[in-house]
XYZ file of C-alpha atoms in Angstrom:
439
model
C 110.820 156.491 150.072
C 111.432 153.165 147.990
C 110.761 149.952 149.345
C 113.253 147.227 149.936
C 113.443 145.419 146.636
C 111.231 141.964 146.750
C 113.380 138.995 147.084
C 113.605 137.249 143.942
C 114.293 133.631 143.576
C 117.880 132.336 142.523
C 118.591 132.178 138.981
C 116.231 134.604 137.783
C 115.017 133.944 134.246
C 115.327 136.263 131.401
C 111.402 136.912 131.713
C 111.773 137.670 135.537
C 114.437 140.367 134.527
C 111.763 141.646 132.118
C 109.123 142.110 134.984
C 107.266 138.799 134.339
C 106.005 136.841 137.358
C 106.722 133.161 137.655
C 104.487 131.647 135.297
C 105.575 127.971 136.145
C 102.503 125.466 136.449
C 99.901 128.329 135.932
C 99.190 127.894 132.297
C 95.655 127.364 132.708
C 95.314 130.332 134.422
C 96.916 132.463 132.039
C 95.117 130.895 129.126
C 91.591 131.535 130.699
C 92.779 135.165 131.214
C 93.657 135.308 127.702
C 90.391 134.033 126.446
C 88.468 136.102 128.826
C 90.319 139.374 127.538
C 89.489 138.371 124.110
C 85.962 137.568 124.608
C 85.620 140.828 126.519
C 87.072 142.828 123.482
C 84.481 141.312 121.240
C 81.593 142.370 123.561
C 82.638 145.801 123.427
C 83.251 146.300 119.548
C 80.517 143.739 118.701
C 77.025 144.015 120.120
C 75.307 146.900 118.447
C 76.505 146.009 115.089
C 75.457 142.191 115.477
C 71.858 142.988 116.668
C 71.408 145.550 113.822
C 72.516 143.021 111.209
C 71.237 139.806 112.780
C 67.642 141.401 113.711
C 65.003 143.727 112.005
C 65.043 146.214 114.777
C 66.006 149.834 114.422
C 69.441 151.270 115.728
C 67.613 153.436 118.585
C 65.481 150.421 119.447
C 68.772 147.992 119.890
C 70.639 150.784 121.829
C 67.827 151.319 124.166
C 67.446 147.618 124.821
C 71.363 147.099 125.248
C 71.357 149.846 127.866
C 68.628 148.465 129.820
C 70.226 145.194 130.020
C 73.461 146.787 131.189
C 71.188 148.592 133.943
C 69.970 145.428 135.244
C 73.120 144.042 135.409
C 74.599 146.946 137.623
C 74.067 144.929 140.581
C 76.400 142.271 139.598
C 79.389 143.104 141.482
C 77.523 142.809 144.732
C 76.466 139.394 143.834
C 80.138 138.617 142.769
C 81.467 139.771 146.252
C 78.882 137.652 148.143
C 79.782 134.493 145.929
C 83.632 135.069 146.380
C 83.154 134.872 150.113
C 81.300 132.031 149.780
C 82.634 129.762 147.029
C 86.179 131.495 146.355
C 87.196 133.067 143.209
C 87.953 130.007 140.889
C 84.468 128.852 141.237
C 83.064 132.687 141.013
C 85.154 132.990 137.639
C 83.782 129.654 136.416
C 80.161 130.753 137.143
C 80.628 133.966 135.527
C 82.255 132.220 132.279
C 79.310 129.731 132.095
C 76.856 133.013 132.542
C 78.494 134.540 129.554
C 78.725 131.431 127.745
C 74.714 131.068 128.117
C 74.499 134.626 127.269
C 76.061 134.161 123.654
C 74.210 131.226 123.116
C 70.933 132.770 123.758
C 72.279 135.837 121.187
C 71.835 133.204 118.328
C 68.110 133.418 119.056
C 67.417 136.903 119.772
C 65.095 138.539 117.662
C 63.234 140.989 119.519
C 63.926 143.842 122.013
C 63.241 142.033 125.282
C 65.489 139.013 124.053
C 68.475 141.652 123.551
C 67.675 142.838 127.007
C 67.928 139.439 128.485
C 71.155 138.646 126.577
C 72.540 141.597 127.420
C 71.916 141.128 131.077
C 73.322 137.589 131.109
C 76.379 138.455 129.282
C 77.045 141.551 131.404
C 76.107 139.534 134.835
C 78.672 137.004 133.522
C 81.488 139.490 133.083
C 80.747 141.228 136.334
C 81.388 138.004 138.257
C 84.701 137.583 136.253
C 85.978 141.032 136.614
C 85.149 141.110 140.308
C 86.881 137.904 141.144
C 90.169 138.551 138.902
C 91.876 140.482 141.510
C 91.154 137.622 143.989
C 92.438 135.042 141.851
C 95.891 136.850 141.444
C 96.085 136.327 145.240
C 95.781 132.589 144.745
C 98.569 132.673 142.196
C 101.067 134.995 143.201
C 103.823 134.277 145.683
C 104.904 136.935 148.310
C 107.473 138.206 146.012
C 105.625 138.940 142.747
C 102.112 139.999 143.542
C 102.536 143.254 141.830
C 104.183 141.720 139.055
C 100.952 139.382 138.412
C 98.875 142.746 138.349
C 101.220 144.213 135.950
C 101.225 140.933 133.829
C 97.490 140.602 133.813
C 96.861 144.276 133.105
C 99.104 143.594 129.889
C 97.547 140.463 128.866
C 93.704 142.313 128.985
C 94.944 144.884 127.036
C 96.606 142.825 124.210
C 93.460 140.668 124.504
C 90.716 143.202 124.463
C 92.462 145.240 121.574
C 92.844 141.857 119.350
C 89.085 140.904 120.302
C 88.070 144.331 119.033
C 90.108 144.061 116.060
C 88.599 140.778 115.269
C 85.095 142.022 116.001
C 85.743 144.818 113.654
C 87.444 142.738 110.879
C 84.394 140.120 111.099
C 81.612 143.125 110.760
C 83.400 144.571 108.039
C 83.709 141.022 105.932
C 81.433 138.413 107.254
C 77.953 138.177 106.228
C 75.244 137.442 108.984
C 75.853 133.562 109.045
C 79.576 134.462 109.629
C 78.781 136.903 112.583
C 76.596 133.890 113.991
C 79.569 131.711 113.706
C 81.561 134.156 115.689
C 78.863 134.362 118.296
C 78.992 130.467 118.683
C 82.911 130.432 118.697
C 82.754 132.981 121.638
C 80.104 131.144 123.656
C 82.792 128.020 123.083
C 85.688 129.900 124.289
C 83.816 130.727 127.359
C 83.331 127.183 128.314
C 86.973 126.408 127.650
C 87.731 129.327 130.180
C 85.497 127.797 132.629
C 87.023 124.422 132.325
C 90.601 125.624 132.452
C 90.079 127.895 135.529
C 88.130 125.035 137.212
C 90.715 122.366 136.630
C 93.540 124.920 137.640
C 95.237 124.175 141.265
C 97.517 127.002 142.218
C 100.296 126.175 144.316
C 99.524 126.510 147.716
C 96.047 126.201 147.422
C 94.230 124.185 150.345
C 93.228 120.822 149.595
C 89.557 120.723 148.639
C 89.614 123.529 146.757
C 89.294 127.277 147.422
C 89.775 128.564 150.418
C 87.105 131.044 150.836
C 84.313 128.406 151.636
C 86.234 126.602 154.174
C 86.405 126.654 157.898
C 83.074 128.555 157.470
C 82.263 128.397 161.317
C 85.782 129.485 162.355
C 85.312 132.915 159.982
C 84.218 136.111 161.591
C 80.934 137.583 159.992
C 81.456 139.509 156.910
C 78.686 141.933 155.112
C 78.726 145.161 152.891
C 78.019 147.309 155.949
C 81.530 146.108 157.302
C 82.768 147.774 153.969
C 81.011 151.078 154.294
C 82.298 151.517 157.503
C 85.698 151.212 156.532
C 86.732 154.739 155.624
C 90.499 153.882 154.240
C 88.955 151.357 151.740
C 86.252 153.685 150.637
C 88.998 156.456 150.086
C 90.713 153.968 147.484
C 87.231 153.077 145.966
C 86.181 157.093 145.266
C 90.139 157.566 144.042
C 89.566 154.929 141.526
C 86.652 156.666 140.118
C 88.983 159.037 138.712
C 90.859 156.380 137.037
C 87.854 154.553 135.633
C 86.745 158.041 134.068
C 90.331 158.319 133.066
C 90.349 154.991 131.383
C 87.030 155.856 129.135
C 88.920 158.493 127.387
C 89.939 156.046 124.455
C 86.435 154.778 123.780
C 84.374 157.638 124.566
C 86.124 160.931 124.169
C 89.130 160.850 122.061
C 87.934 159.697 118.589
C 85.026 162.896 118.761
C 87.259 165.221 120.274
C 90.441 164.518 117.565
C 87.966 164.799 114.570
C 85.369 167.214 115.570
C 87.199 169.644 117.935
C 90.753 169.526 116.280
C 89.831 168.520 112.706
C 92.041 165.538 112.342
C 91.254 162.624 110.055
C 88.880 159.719 111.180
C 92.083 157.441 111.203
C 93.949 159.309 113.724
C 91.705 157.759 116.728
C 92.365 154.334 115.464
C 96.289 155.254 115.445
C 96.189 156.505 118.838
C 94.331 153.610 120.412
C 96.738 151.318 118.646
C 99.750 153.292 120.150
C 98.125 152.978 123.707
C 97.427 149.337 123.379
C 101.053 148.546 121.927
C 102.592 150.639 124.730
C 100.822 149.118 127.598
C 101.813 145.395 126.004
C 105.338 145.899 125.526
C 106.209 148.112 128.786
C 103.709 147.166 131.406
C 106.041 144.147 132.949
C 109.105 146.100 132.679
C 107.616 149.115 134.494
C 106.295 146.715 137.448
C 109.922 146.182 138.187
C 110.157 149.701 139.233
C 106.725 149.826 140.560
C 107.160 146.979 143.030
C 110.234 148.624 144.602
C 107.726 151.880 145.979
C 104.825 152.191 148.112
C 101.638 151.347 146.105
C 99.839 154.604 147.429
C 102.755 156.727 146.340
C 102.725 155.254 142.944
C 98.928 155.750 142.271
C 99.464 159.409 143.597
C 102.214 159.585 141.036
C 100.098 158.241 138.145
C 97.248 160.676 139.099
C 99.731 163.709 138.507
C 100.703 162.320 135.405
C 97.168 161.750 134.204
C 96.693 165.308 134.985
C 99.543 166.180 133.089
C 98.127 164.430 129.975
C 94.613 165.895 130.213
C 96.247 169.290 130.498
C 98.051 168.400 127.298
C 94.768 167.534 125.742
C 93.083 170.359 126.730
C 95.898 172.599 125.046
C 95.873 170.943 121.973
C 93.064 173.486 120.659
C 95.667 176.353 120.985
C 98.367 174.384 118.299
C 98.302 175.137 114.676
C 96.822 172.397 112.599
C 100.065 171.064 111.393
C 101.125 170.269 115.054
C 97.951 168.929 116.419
C 98.849 165.273 115.348
C 102.190 165.246 116.944
C 100.660 166.726 120.227
C 98.035 164.145 120.379
C 100.595 161.474 120.042
C 102.616 163.143 122.914
C 99.378 163.518 124.963
C 98.789 159.718 124.643
C 102.000 158.460 125.511
C 101.963 160.566 128.731
C 98.133 159.087 129.317
C 99.450 155.672 128.677
C 102.540 156.112 131.122
C 99.761 157.048 133.688
C 97.851 153.757 132.984
C 101.154 151.565 133.069
C 101.873 153.327 136.659
C 98.795 153.359 138.327
C 97.030 149.830 137.318
C 99.369 147.403 139.307
C 99.305 149.194 142.467
C 95.611 149.979 142.448
C 95.091 146.237 141.886
C 97.327 145.421 144.811
C 95.750 148.034 147.146
C 92.337 146.700 146.317
C 93.030 143.113 147.679
C 95.764 144.108 150.441
C 93.445 146.719 151.969
C 90.671 144.067 152.406
C 90.660 141.735 155.311
C 90.624 137.952 154.115
C 87.432 136.984 155.518
C 85.475 139.775 153.877
C 87.541 140.109 150.720
C 84.934 139.423 148.344
C 82.643 141.791 149.579
C 85.400 144.552 149.531
C 86.236 143.672 145.845
C 82.691 143.944 144.912
C 82.210 147.400 146.307
C 85.484 147.962 144.392
C 84.167 147.096 141.223
C 80.900 149.136 141.708
C 83.414 151.996 141.066
C 83.961 150.664 137.655
C 80.524 149.637 137.054
C 79.165 153.243 138.088
C 82.097 155.114 136.098
C 81.220 153.213 133.001
C 77.489 154.294 133.225
C 78.371 157.922 134.000
C 81.476 158.493 131.919
C 79.595 158.693 128.329
C 76.940 161.337 129.145
C 79.313 163.181 131.460
C 82.446 163.452 129.253
C 80.076 164.263 126.072
C 78.149 166.641 127.905
C 81.172 168.451 129.110
C 82.524 168.344 125.446
C 79.330 169.932 124.420
C 80.179 173.081 126.668
C 83.570 173.749 124.966
C 86.472 171.087 123.983
C 88.591 171.684 126.886
C 86.105 171.219 129.510
C 86.164 167.550 129.886
C 90.138 167.436 130.163
C 90.098 169.945 132.681
C 87.245 168.250 134.584
C 89.433 164.994 134.199
C 92.636 166.438 135.262
C 90.869 168.044 138.306
C 89.740 164.822 139.252
C 92.862 162.995 138.964
C 94.290 165.701 141.638
C 91.794 165.202 143.968
C 92.758 161.782 144.035
C 96.159 162.336 145.015
C 95.254 162.943 148.687
C 92.869 160.450 148.729
C 95.238 157.591 148.145
C 98.319 159.155 150.082
C 98.847 157.141 153.353
C 97.090 154.189 152.181
C 99.012 151.074 152.897
C 98.238 147.448 152.989
C 96.850 145.699 156.308
C 99.645 143.901 157.828
C 99.504 141.466 160.564
C 99.977 142.690 164.157
C 103.392 141.987 165.347
C 103.796 139.081 167.478
C 103.718 139.517 171.308
C 107.257 139.502 172.691
C 107.938 135.904 174.600
C 108.297 136.430 178.490
C 111.743 136.808 179.861
C 113.197 133.318 181.021
C 113.168 133.089 184.829
C 116.047 134.838 186.363
C 116.460 137.380 183.603
C 116.493 140.934 184.818
C 114.017 142.997 183.475
C 114.184 147.028 182.731
C 111.981 149.464 184.224
C 110.299 149.753 180.338
C 109.715 145.888 180.877
C 112.023 144.880 178.389
C 115.143 142.743 178.817
C 118.257 144.873 178.776
């Protein structure tokens, strides 16, 4: 059943009617998110080419060093969760940005395999701190009526930023000399420093005097640890369900290009068109879709998104049955359905990841949630390409089955609510019914 529509402030602006949250007073927060998203797009598209151009190392050695550095950073979300509960999300994000800036500065001096391992470790550790803390930041900026809108808005910003950052990286690789690539690395390091400065100086409305709330009233807060999260079966259901969305999100970067070209015989340009279509659709529809999403229970919207994902993956699997002239149209349709699932699923998943976590241990909970993204990122390339080697339909059928399995996991998960207050005792002389309630 739909929820009662959230109360909107009087005199809602055009932006509010388009599904945007209240941005007033949060320019630093928004700008920092844009910078981090651009920098993340650069990292994804840039690292391998940079090291093969800027060093004399062979490609295989660069790839192995990057993989090792990423593996060493895998515990990053656990560290981020601990820091979140100790110093709060703003300071944790700032630390992550400073670490990423340090890593990019180190890139300028990396000339051996172990240097690459260290720089990749530092950059990825900084990214883990940022991504784990970002949902907690939304709880600081959002008002009661627009938290889902903030998750949708941040998702749209990230999609645009990562896409544009990747485009800048691709253009730089195509046109710039080695010196030009080093200048881009230096600019990226500076951008992380600017993001850290912005987020440190940002003061969200309603924040306690003195900074983040996580580190205050330490003696009064209940004990929190990762064992608490591991005992919370409801939250672990959400984490496992999110793995299906994580693997689904890897389709564009890992599977779609090789499937379109090798299995369907499409041109190499097709993957670029499809990724651009996905980015444009998310950027232009996410906030508008959030107006509908916020009116419904998050768990049910996630279940719907899982079913839509399964339909999209079924469509991808069926493309091999189409004649060649219809393949491109089929790919476009499948990507549109796939993007619809992404637009539906992301804001409520972010909402549940924070609302199902008790406030005193929210950092640890978000650390475990982020681990699903980290593990999915490690597993996806080998799993999806290995299944593709068995046959062109197998990875899509696997993803469709996972999406359907996520439906029963999320159904019934609802945000934690504070217990209802005890009823006030009846005034003296007031008659009391047999059930103990005043008539």
